[in-house]
Amino acid sequence: MAIWINKNKHIMMRISGGLILTAFIVASLNLTAVVDSLLVTATLIASVPIVYHAYQSARMRTFSIELLVTIAVVGALIIGEYVESSVVTFLFLFGSYLEAKTLKKTRASIEQLIDMVPKTATVKKGERTEEVSIDSLEKHDEILVYSGGSIPVDGYIKKGEASVNEASITGESMPVEKQEGDYVYSGTMIDVGYIHLVAEKTGEDSTFQKIIQLVEEAQDQQSKTEKFLNRFSQVYTPLIALLSLIVYLITRDLHLSITFLVIACPGALVIGAPVSNVAGIGNGAKHGVLLKGGDVVDRLSQVDTFVFDKTGTLTRGEPEVTEVVSLTEDDWKEWFKDVASIEQASEHHLGRSIVEYAHQHDLKLTSEVQSVQVTKGKGIAASVYEIEYTIGNRKLLEDIQIHLDARTDQLAQEQEALGKTVIFISQSSQIVGLIMIEDPVREGVKPILEKLKQNGVKQFVMLTGDHERTAQKIANELAIDQVYAELLPEDKLTYIEQLKEDNKGVLMAGDGINDAPALAASDIGLAMGITGTDVAIETADVVLMADRYDHLLHAYRLAKQIVKNRWQNIAIALVTVAFLLVGVLYGVIHLASGMFVHEASVIIVIMNAMRLRQFKKK
Amino acid sequence: MEQTFQLEQLSCPSCRVKIEKGLRKIEGVDSADVLFNASKVKVNFDEGKTSKDTLKNAIEKLGFEVK
């Protein structure tokens, strides 16, 4: 029954509309009886779905707008206002038909994304290949994808190479070259090439599906404004219904009171705000920007302080040793190979650059490293063949009470002022050398930061464990307003808290791996790039699928635009409500015109929200 | 067990309440949440007490087609 009604709703709408039209033509012939019977028939036909929905909701004990319309229509039939009754029912159906059509468009961004995943995959089984449904794929399955094909699972390339378009995930349409051993994502497409890959994550576990789920949930997550409007409308509708009853009891004017019932639906008010979010979040998803819900959009639009972790976010995160200075008689290689051997065990990104440098100079490393002791934010101590080494920054030197002579101190300061990180090496409490490491600033960051300022950001803050002078150099290069240097990892949280107190909103941008606590503590935690995949995607409020600054700018501008759009819709809805109330009281608005204005306002807010789909990256 | 049903396009926000309430009344259903914009329902239920088909029927009885 229900499905039959749903399927035939549009047909009933058309018949009813046709009857009304005929009635108007016949009306010129002065055949009142024919006209009336046509209009009553039109009313009855169009009422079927309305009454049915009213009945369904009443059974669930929820107050529905269909119930109000039903009462109004019955009232109109009683007082013989057949034109009104037929037009109201027709407009109600026509309005919801248009609503459904336009709503579908605001949701289309996600559907287009979902269509990127192929339905079937070519699986290699021994020497044969077989075409199977992607639902039956499992981890370790070997899959072949050819030129122009979509990748069905996340996995590693076993053989072959290809240029892959990852736009569905990162929003970046420049193809990326992938070869043996590289990881590829489901939903991405092979431009040119051929790959043979081993499935790692399939179906709902794949990154792409996780993104889709996230976006779908985000689109349903309501902002505070929406929650308030929902509560408002839950009160508004019964209140107007009550008002119409009171109006009837006082004036005994059935026509006036049923008009109130028709305008009691706060349609544009309820749909206006969510539809902006849906369209806006959909736009983000298409450009590689995940905004996790209306609330996040709100907070992001209000952020005025951007905090960056230096390494990997503002800099390339690929430090390189630029110079080694030996302060002993021995050749630098004598102690450097031991230092590199110690760093082999460390996970630190600076350590890796030291090991890399040793490999470049064909130094032979040993695994005879003993009593390793790591001090977070300072350095590492260990011994190699009975020689005790401490490797680290100035803080570590202070801890072990080593004083630099004036000349060495001068040298270190000069290097730091050039933006280099200086690592001090000591052997049994005797300083033996310095290693200078450089992590260059990422390209294209500065112009984006300038644009962010034009869009309302008040200040940029950089947090780093690096030395003050090194940090200052980088900050100057990028026009960062405030620098907090020489921080231990736990200090970063304290600064975030402090900044939150002093500013309207604080956004922390990081790679989502090392800075997860800081991301969680700020008003908006923004993870750049999906390298840290699961953790980053889950803890951050905003995820930029590609590690790109222009996407950061888009996220910020988009959030502001969504909020603006939302307020426009709320304004349209409120003006409509006020207009209708006044109109009814002054007797200008009747049943049919009230319904028309109401439905028109709903369509207008949806169309307005749809503009967000076109909002472009700058 | 959790099951997600993809419904036909939902267009009235009041449908959400209708579907959620209707499903929660069924014995064995722990939670039912409608993702309005995605037109999906997520249902958590006890397999011993009810089944996927029962739930599907219930949703269709409420007037929504399950895809």
XYZ file of C-alpha atoms in Angstrom:
685
model
C 0.000 0.000 0.000
C 2.619 2.501 1.144
C 4.917 1.701 -1.716
C 2.092 1.798 -4.198
C 1.173 5.276 -2.973
C 4.776 6.419 -3.104
C 5.221 5.137 -6.620
C 2.043 6.668 -7.887
C 2.283 9.932 -5.998
C 3.483 11.774 -9.070
C 0.753 10.335 -11.253
C -1.867 11.469 -8.743
C -0.240 14.862 -8.722
C -0.457 15.098 -12.515
C -4.069 13.902 -12.701
C -5.060 16.359 -10.019
C -3.247 19.175 -11.778
C -4.898 18.246 -15.069
C -8.336 18.247 -13.469
C -7.776 21.676 -11.935
C -6.681 23.018 -15.302
C -9.760 21.534 -16.998
C -11.935 23.032 -14.290
C -10.539 26.481 -14.949
C -11.210 26.131 -18.665
C -14.713 24.820 -18.075
C -15.329 27.626 -15.551
C -15.614 30.125 -18.393
C -18.656 28.165 -19.624
C -20.576 28.853 -16.410
C -21.137 25.194 -15.628
C -20.758 25.381 -11.854
C -21.767 21.784 -11.147
C -19.172 20.406 -13.580
C -16.462 22.732 -12.301
C -17.148 21.799 -8.682
C -17.143 18.099 -9.331
C -13.865 18.404 -11.242
C -12.268 20.318 -8.383
C -13.560 17.947 -5.709
C -12.229 14.985 -7.679
C -8.863 16.731 -8.015
C -8.815 17.361 -4.275
C -9.661 13.766 -3.446
C -7.061 12.285 -5.757
C -4.275 14.535 -4.535
C -5.336 13.905 -0.954
C -4.665 10.163 -1.091
C -0.910 10.354 -0.364
C -1.348 13.267 2.028
C -4.016 11.580 4.116
C -2.099 8.335 4.078
C 1.046 9.987 5.449
C -1.005 11.876 8.019
C -2.506 8.585 9.186
C 0.906 6.875 9.316
C 2.423 9.627 11.421
C -0.558 9.781 13.729
C -0.127 6.070 14.337
C 3.487 6.781 15.341
C 2.208 9.587 17.539
C 4.183 12.228 15.694
C 2.756 15.526 14.665
C 2.956 15.803 10.917
C 2.366 18.637 8.530
C 0.280 16.252 6.423
C -2.164 16.014 9.323
C -2.594 19.786 9.367
C -3.075 19.914 5.607
C -5.641 17.115 5.847
C -7.623 19.026 8.454
C -7.393 22.200 6.386
C -8.590 20.426 3.257
C -11.509 18.828 5.057
C -12.402 22.274 6.373
C -12.192 23.791 2.926
C -14.445 21.086 1.484
C -16.992 21.719 4.250
C -17.235 25.407 3.477
C -17.297 24.720 -0.233
C -13.962 26.334 -1.118
C -13.221 23.777 -3.806
C -10.699 25.892 -5.678
C -8.701 26.374 -2.522
C -8.864 22.733 -1.468
C -7.776 21.412 -4.847
C -4.990 23.920 -5.361
C -3.627 23.370 -1.838
C -3.416 19.610 -2.219
C -1.936 19.881 -5.683
C 0.656 22.435 -4.602
C 1.586 20.339 -1.614
C 2.344 17.349 -3.826
C 3.997 19.430 -6.504
C 6.129 21.160 -3.882
C 7.382 17.933 -2.384
C 8.056 16.596 -5.864
C 10.252 19.598 -6.684
C 11.822 19.384 -3.255
C 12.824 15.774 -3.779
C 14.209 16.576 -7.229
C 16.303 19.505 -6.101
C 17.428 17.821 -2.877
C 18.719 14.972 -4.951
C 20.930 17.437 -6.774
C 22.421 18.811 -3.575
C 23.309 15.259 -2.633
C 24.708 14.379 -6.022
C 28.354 15.099 -5.129
C 28.525 12.028 -2.945
C 26.697 9.835 -5.391
C 29.129 10.787 -8.112
C 31.948 9.753 -5.796
C 30.334 6.435 -4.942
C 30.075 5.646 -8.631
C 33.873 5.790 -8.880
C 34.201 2.323 -7.385
C 33.765 -0.377 -10.000
C 31.204 -3.122 -9.486
C 33.448 -5.950 -10.641
C 37.139 -6.747 -10.584
C 39.465 -8.964 -12.595
C 41.017 -11.451 -10.197
C 44.048 -13.543 -11.040
C 43.715 -17.156 -9.970
C 46.813 -19.092 -10.937
C 47.163 -18.720 -14.683
C 43.521 -17.847 -15.228
C 41.756 -14.579 -14.655
C 38.187 -14.255 -13.545
C 35.687 -11.400 -13.402
C 34.092 -11.275 -9.928
C 31.826 -8.936 -7.971
C 33.821 -6.630 -5.709
C 31.809 -7.802 -2.716
C 33.528 -11.170 -2.896
C 37.067 -9.776 -2.855
C 39.299 -10.611 0.090
C 42.645 -9.572 1.466
C 45.598 -11.049 -0.509
C 43.513 -11.488 -3.651
C 45.542 -10.608 -6.726
C 43.795 -8.170 -8.980
C 44.548 -6.818 -12.444
C 43.631 -3.298 -13.487
C 44.195 -1.919 -16.977
C 44.315 1.515 -18.598
C 41.126 3.467 -17.983
C 39.981 1.088 -15.249
C 39.064 1.923 -11.662
C 40.965 0.295 -8.827
C 38.553 -1.821 -6.752
C 40.525 -2.250 -3.483
C 43.337 -0.691 -1.449
C 46.546 -2.579 -1.969
C 50.168 -2.797 -3.015
C 51.360 -3.000 -6.585
C 53.030 -6.338 -7.183
C 53.860 -5.803 -10.819
C 53.510 -3.101 -13.422
C 53.327 0.653 -13.298
C 50.763 3.263 -14.098
C 49.861 6.890 -13.776
C 46.935 6.971 -11.410
C 44.302 9.672 -11.100
C 43.552 9.954 -7.376
C 41.019 12.778 -7.691
C 38.263 10.751 -6.030
C 40.302 10.676 -2.836
C 42.582 13.693 -2.889
C 40.612 16.039 -5.118
C 43.785 16.452 -7.145
C 43.368 15.486 -10.765
C 47.058 15.506 -11.812
C 47.917 11.805 -12.209
C 50.473 10.308 -9.826
C 53.083 7.839 -11.047
C 52.857 4.517 -9.207
C 55.144 1.532 -9.493
C 55.995 -1.775 -7.868
C 55.600 -1.640 -4.085
C 53.480 1.524 -4.088
C 50.130 1.677 -2.335
C 47.033 2.462 -4.347
C 43.518 3.315 -3.194
C 40.180 1.966 -4.300
C 38.104 4.441 -6.275
C 41.154 5.865 -8.016
C 41.603 5.426 -11.754
C 44.403 4.295 -13.986
C 45.084 6.903 -16.644
C 47.722 5.011 -18.545
C 49.412 1.752 -17.630
C 48.655 -1.597 -16.132
C 49.015 -2.925 -12.615
C 48.836 -6.232 -10.858
C 48.046 -5.566 -7.223
C 47.605 -7.469 -3.995
C 44.511 -6.523 -2.020
C 45.118 -5.140 1.442
C 41.791 -3.570 2.379
C 38.538 -4.435 0.653
C 34.943 -3.268 0.756
C 33.990 -1.230 3.786
C 37.540 -1.272 5.185
C 38.994 0.587 2.231
C 40.002 4.205 2.654
C 37.522 5.309 0.040
C 34.554 3.630 1.720
C 35.604 5.086 5.056
C 35.630 8.536 3.504
C 32.175 8.035 2.031
C 30.804 6.849 5.367
C 32.383 9.795 7.106
C 30.929 12.272 4.670
C 27.486 10.707 4.915
C 27.592 10.914 8.667
C 29.009 14.433 8.546
C 26.158 15.589 6.349
C 23.706 14.440 8.969
C 25.491 15.970 11.869
C 23.658 19.082 12.895
C 25.148 22.360 13.912
C 23.898 24.167 16.990
C 21.831 26.510 14.835
C 20.106 23.572 13.193
C 19.372 21.877 16.485
C 17.847 25.106 17.720
C 15.759 25.517 14.563
C 14.534 21.950 14.856
C 13.439 22.532 18.393
C 11.853 25.784 17.335
C 9.872 24.120 14.577
C 8.733 21.370 16.911
C 7.125 24.057 19.019
C 6.102 26.312 16.171
C 3.894 23.819 14.342
C 1.686 22.768 17.272
C 1.598 26.371 18.431
C 0.188 27.615 15.119
C -2.276 24.702 15.124
C -3.436 25.803 18.552
C -3.616 29.386 17.342
C -5.835 28.353 14.466
C -8.163 26.646 16.948
C -8.286 29.774 19.082
C -8.922 31.912 16.003
C -11.816 29.645 15.101
C -13.298 29.733 18.607
C -13.168 33.518 18.680
C -14.086 34.460 15.125
C -16.007 31.332 14.068
C -14.324 31.929 10.715
C -13.427 28.465 9.436
C -11.702 29.822 6.335
C -9.295 31.980 8.314
C -8.472 29.278 10.819
C -7.696 26.610 8.234
C -5.421 29.063 6.462
C -3.383 29.164 9.635
C -3.034 25.411 9.484
C -1.516 25.548 6.037
C 1.130 28.104 6.943
C 2.010 26.242 10.140
C 4.637 24.220 8.353
C 8.064 25.756 8.877
C 9.397 23.938 5.828
C 12.110 26.352 4.754
C 13.191 26.781 8.332
C 13.698 23.061 8.844
C 15.306 22.320 5.513
C 17.249 25.544 4.966
C 20.203 24.977 7.273
C 20.819 21.261 6.666
C 20.611 21.656 2.936
C 23.447 24.224 3.031
C 25.563 21.761 4.995
C 24.834 18.883 2.672
C 25.716 20.848 -0.428
C 28.784 22.416 1.201
C 30.191 19.235 2.714
C 29.573 17.552 -0.638
C 31.591 20.273 -2.353
C 34.421 19.666 0.133
C 34.422 15.923 -0.461
C 34.835 16.518 -4.178
C 37.853 18.735 -3.567
C 39.602 16.415 -1.119
C 38.402 18.280 1.959
C 36.510 16.319 4.610
C 34.503 18.512 6.960
C 33.069 16.427 9.741
C 29.628 17.917 10.188
C 27.770 21.164 10.568
C 29.301 21.850 13.939
C 32.807 21.579 12.509
C 31.830 23.948 9.700
C 30.666 26.447 12.318
C 33.863 26.263 14.327
C 36.129 26.312 11.281
C 34.438 29.446 9.984
C 35.178 31.194 13.274
C 38.816 30.213 13.572
C 41.152 33.214 13.612
C 44.403 31.581 14.743
C 46.163 28.926 12.718
C 48.792 26.851 14.503
C 51.291 24.795 12.551
C 53.724 22.211 13.643
C 56.942 23.172 11.847
C 58.413 19.907 10.706
C 56.584 18.279 7.858
C 53.805 20.831 7.864
C 55.591 24.074 7.057
C 58.803 22.382 6.023
C 59.176 19.453 3.669
C 59.852 17.046 6.501
C 62.801 15.603 4.598
C 65.777 16.931 6.547
C 69.231 16.689 5.012
C 72.671 16.983 6.533
C 74.284 20.042 4.943
C 77.575 20.212 6.818
C 79.621 18.311 9.368
C 82.200 20.125 11.502
C 84.778 18.146 13.429
C 86.315 19.765 16.479
C 88.954 17.085 17.078
C 92.172 16.090 15.406
C 90.503 13.021 13.948
C 88.733 12.863 10.669
C 84.951 13.549 11.066
C 84.201 10.126 9.662
C 85.719 8.506 12.768
C 82.957 9.686 15.064
C 80.275 10.200 12.445
C 80.027 6.490 11.658
C 79.403 5.753 15.337
C 76.780 8.498 15.545
C 75.055 7.119 12.466
C 75.170 3.622 13.974
C 73.398 4.915 17.068
C 70.836 6.810 15.009
C 70.064 3.666 13.050
C 68.067 2.487 16.017
C 66.280 5.789 16.507
C 62.994 6.613 14.861
C 63.696 10.326 14.826
C 63.451 12.048 11.455
C 66.696 13.969 12.055
C 68.387 10.677 12.902
C 67.329 9.262 9.594
C 69.036 12.106 7.736
C 72.274 11.333 9.603
C 72.095 7.669 8.630
C 71.343 8.686 5.065
C 74.423 10.960 5.022
C 76.600 8.110 6.289
C 75.349 5.891 3.460
C 76.116 8.617 0.930
C 79.707 8.647 2.153
C 79.994 4.858 2.241
C 80.625 4.738 5.974
C 80.502 1.330 7.538
C 77.954 1.207 10.332
C 77.971 -1.196 13.230
C 75.224 -2.736 15.283
C 77.430 -2.864 18.409
C 75.413 -0.108 20.027
C 74.766 -0.390 23.744
C 72.859 1.255 26.600
C 70.752 3.469 24.351
C 68.888 6.178 26.192
C 66.490 8.520 24.415
C 65.465 11.822 25.992
C 62.370 13.124 24.217
C 62.830 16.542 22.679
C 66.524 16.565 23.500
C 68.485 13.739 21.975
C 69.982 10.322 22.462
C 72.866 8.766 24.432
C 74.536 5.429 23.761
C 77.909 3.768 23.623
C 79.705 2.187 20.698
C 82.717 -0.024 21.467
C 82.970 1.419 24.959
C 82.912 5.032 23.765
C 80.044 7.002 25.296
C 78.242 9.348 22.963
C 75.609 11.987 23.568
C 73.915 13.357 20.479
C 71.413 16.161 20.739
C 70.519 19.796 21.106
C 71.693 22.480 23.546
C 69.263 21.338 26.198
C 70.953 17.977 26.268
C 74.351 19.662 26.563
C 73.099 21.600 29.565
C 71.755 18.426 31.132
C 75.133 16.779 30.977
C 76.872 20.032 31.881
C 78.981 20.588 28.825
C 79.872 24.205 28.084
C 80.567 25.353 24.575
C 83.641 27.427 23.951
C 82.999 30.845 22.416
C 84.111 29.900 18.919
C 81.897 26.807 18.675
C 78.964 28.687 20.131
C 79.423 31.426 17.535
C 79.527 28.871 14.716
C 76.365 27.166 15.935
C 74.534 30.467 16.277
C 75.453 31.484 12.729
C 74.126 28.220 11.359
C 70.912 28.448 13.367
C 70.308 31.956 12.084
C 70.412 30.420 8.585
C 67.552 28.117 9.561
C 69.691 25.044 10.147
C 69.238 22.693 13.054
C 72.541 22.104 14.867
C 73.198 18.757 16.524
C 75.997 18.613 19.090
C 78.059 15.469 19.393
C 80.056 14.686 22.503
C 82.304 11.787 23.376
C 82.668 11.046 27.098
C 81.680 14.613 28.051
C 83.990 16.138 25.449
C 82.489 17.893 22.456
C 83.794 16.442 19.188
C 81.693 17.964 16.478
C 78.567 19.562 15.064
C 76.154 18.310 12.463
C 74.066 20.891 10.585
C 70.761 19.708 9.250
C 68.392 21.591 7.008
C 64.712 20.962 6.416
C 63.697 23.409 3.688
C 60.408 25.290 3.712
C 57.709 23.833 1.519
C 57.072 25.595 -1.732
C 53.905 27.568 -2.255
C 53.090 27.924 1.423
C 53.651 31.653 1.719
C 51.154 32.857 -0.915
C 48.468 30.641 0.620
C 49.134 32.026 4.085
C 48.741 35.524 2.633
C 45.411 34.559 1.077
C 44.264 33.029 4.366
C 44.905 36.374 6.019
C 42.858 38.131 3.367
C 40.061 35.710 4.217
C 40.019 36.522 7.901
C 42.851 34.721 9.688
C 44.367 37.028 12.315
C 47.593 35.242 13.114
C 49.773 32.258 12.341
C 51.610 30.460 15.086
C 54.416 27.960 14.722
C 55.211 25.340 17.338
C 58.474 23.454 17.188
C 60.955 21.569 19.248
C 63.709 23.155 17.209
C 66.049 25.911 18.371
C 64.678 29.441 18.668
C 66.976 30.906 15.984
C 66.319 28.101 13.514
C 62.591 28.475 14.048
C 62.716 32.247 13.737
C 64.445 32.039 10.373
C 61.710 29.794 8.968
C 59.012 31.967 10.556
C 60.462 35.088 8.930
C 60.579 33.379 5.589
C 56.875 32.522 5.800
C 55.689 35.624 7.667
C 54.537 33.608 10.665
C 53.422 35.940 13.456
C 54.352 33.992 16.555
C 56.916 31.314 17.201
C 57.146 29.029 20.180
C 60.400 27.121 19.885
C 62.369 24.581 21.879
C 59.176 22.881 22.981
C 58.902 19.394 24.336
C 56.033 17.442 22.808
C 53.866 17.930 25.909
C 54.456 21.702 25.856
C 52.558 21.958 22.598
C 49.317 21.120 24.372
C 49.883 23.841 26.950
C 50.364 26.428 24.211
C 47.237 25.299 22.386
C 45.234 25.723 25.590
C 46.737 29.167 26.108
C 45.986 30.245 22.535
C 42.429 28.996 22.883
C 41.912 31.271 25.841
C 43.271 34.324 24.072
C 41.637 33.886 20.673
C 38.276 33.267 19.080
C 39.124 29.942 17.556
C 42.285 27.920 17.190
C 43.023 25.567 14.338
C 45.939 23.178 14.601
C 47.304 21.732 11.388
C 49.546 18.699 11.460
C 50.207 15.405 9.777
C 47.999 13.648 12.320
C 50.658 11.164 13.377
C 52.866 12.781 16.009
C 50.586 15.672 16.803
C 47.333 13.798 17.415
C 46.943 15.112 21.004
C 47.423 18.714 19.873
C 44.916 18.163 17.053
C 42.395 16.867 19.546
C 42.948 19.744 21.969
C 42.403 22.581 19.489
C 39.012 23.920 18.376
C 39.642 22.482 14.933
C 42.163 19.709 14.430
C 43.151 19.548 10.781
C 45.086 16.604 9.421
C 47.003 17.237 6.228
C 47.369 14.247 3.954
C 46.190 10.701 4.463
C 49.577 9.187 5.153
C 48.579 8.592 8.749
C 45.292 7.266 7.384
C 43.055 5.739 10.010
C 44.122 7.623 13.109
C 44.233 10.964 11.363
C 40.902 10.501 9.629
C 39.242 9.491 12.866
C 40.606 12.065 15.306
C 40.747 15.183 13.154
C 37.774 17.499 12.623
C 38.900 18.358 9.122
C 40.930 16.063 6.905
C 42.702 17.251 3.793
C 43.078 14.108 1.758
C 46.052 15.568 -0.098
C 48.852 17.263 1.797
C 48.266 20.560 -0.003
C 48.001 24.129 1.134
C 45.556 25.252 -1.537
C 43.129 22.700 -0.097
C 43.620 24.276 3.315
C 42.554 27.597 1.852
C 39.564 25.987 0.165
C 38.465 24.355 3.424
C 38.534 27.685 5.239
C 36.773 29.653 2.521
C 34.212 26.891 2.042
C 33.347 26.792 5.754
C 32.766 30.548 5.737
C 30.678 30.282 2.604
C 28.540 27.474 4.047
C 27.819 29.491 7.174
C 26.936 32.522 5.059
C 24.652 30.421 2.898
C 23.016 28.933 5.974
C 22.210 32.364 7.383
C 20.783 33.462 4.041
C 18.468 30.467 4.155
C 17.423 31.129 7.713
C 16.699 34.724 6.788
C 14.620 33.657 3.778
C 12.662 31.243 5.974
C 12.016 33.778 8.726
C 10.920 36.456 6.295
C 8.537 33.942 4.712
C 7.045 32.996 8.084
C 6.580 36.642 9.038
C 5.122 37.488 5.626
C 2.655 34.609 5.827
C 1.529 35.416 9.360
C 0.953 39.063 8.568
C -0.626 38.194 5.228
C -3.100 35.816 6.832
C -4.013 38.296 9.564
C -4.684 40.996 6.995
C -6.678 38.595 4.882
C -4.377 38.839 1.832
C -3.150 35.259 2.016
C -5.576 32.388 1.658
C -5.198 28.654 1.585
C -3.828 28.281 -1.917
C -1.636 31.360 -1.928
C -0.310 30.454 1.534
C 0.663 27.016 0.312
C 2.220 28.524 -2.786
C 4.394 30.959 -0.841
C 5.394 28.211 1.560
C 6.416 25.772 -1.164
C 8.179 28.507 -3.099
C 10.271 29.398 -0.051
C 11.337 25.770 0.344
C 12.440 25.575 -3.270
C 14.264 28.898 -2.978
C 16.356 27.783 0.006
C 17.275 24.540 -1.748
C 18.287 26.412 -4.884
C 20.310 28.825 -2.798
C 22.151 25.952 -1.111
C 22.798 24.397 -4.489
C 25.027 27.343 -5.329
C 27.499 25.881 -2.838
C 28.103 22.956 -5.144
C 29.668 25.326 -7.643
C 31.852 27.084 -5.059
C 35.294 27.008 -6.610
C 38.788 26.572 -5.329
C 40.851 29.696 -5.681
C 24.691 -7.134 14.495
C 24.643 -3.977 12.466
C 22.841 -3.681 9.177
C 22.559 -0.672 6.897
C 19.601 -0.356 4.558
C 19.707 1.926 1.573
C 16.296 3.477 1.087
C 14.746 5.389 -1.754
C 15.489 9.100 -1.610
C 14.173 10.531 1.657
C 12.801 14.020 1.374
C 10.799 14.836 4.483
C 12.723 15.277 7.717
C 9.730 13.856 9.581
C 10.344 10.522 7.854
C 13.387 10.193 10.064
C 11.307 10.120 13.233
C 8.808 7.809 11.659
C 11.363 5.213 10.602
C 13.408 5.398 13.797
C 10.387 5.082 16.059
C 8.865 2.339 13.963
C 12.036 0.246 14.032
C 12.842 0.782 17.686
C 9.447 -0.643 18.606
C 10.422 -4.008 17.103
C 11.675 -6.481 19.666
C 15.375 -7.200 19.349
C 16.250 -3.810 17.847
C 18.826 -2.037 19.981
C 19.160 1.103 17.924
C 17.961 2.555 14.670
C 19.428 5.687 13.158
C 18.435 7.340 9.949
C 21.098 9.071 7.899
C 18.663 11.457 6.318
C 20.867 12.937 3.623
C 22.289 9.617 2.552
C 18.805 8.063 2.760
C 20.118 5.181 4.847
C 19.072 3.468 8.057
C 21.585 1.899 10.404
C 20.041 -0.737 12.615
C 21.675 -2.611 15.475
C 19.753 -5.733 16.342
C 19.862 -9.056 18.116
C 19.907 -11.808 15.533
C 18.194 -14.201 17.930
C 15.129 -12.037 18.198
C 14.633 -10.525 14.783
C 16.033 -10.759 11.289
C 17.137 -8.633 8.397
C 14.009 -9.559 6.473
C 11.692 -8.641 9.319
C 13.329 -5.247 9.517
C 13.160 -4.770 5.782
C 9.456 -5.583 5.832
C 8.879 -3.197 8.713
C 10.534 -0.351 6.828
C 8.505 -1.085 3.728
C 5.332 -1.217 5.782
C 6.156 2.266 7.016
C 6.094 3.367 3.414
C 9.715 3.364 2.324
C 11.203 1.273 -0.369
C 14.392 -0.614 0.521
C 16.898 -0.847 -2.307
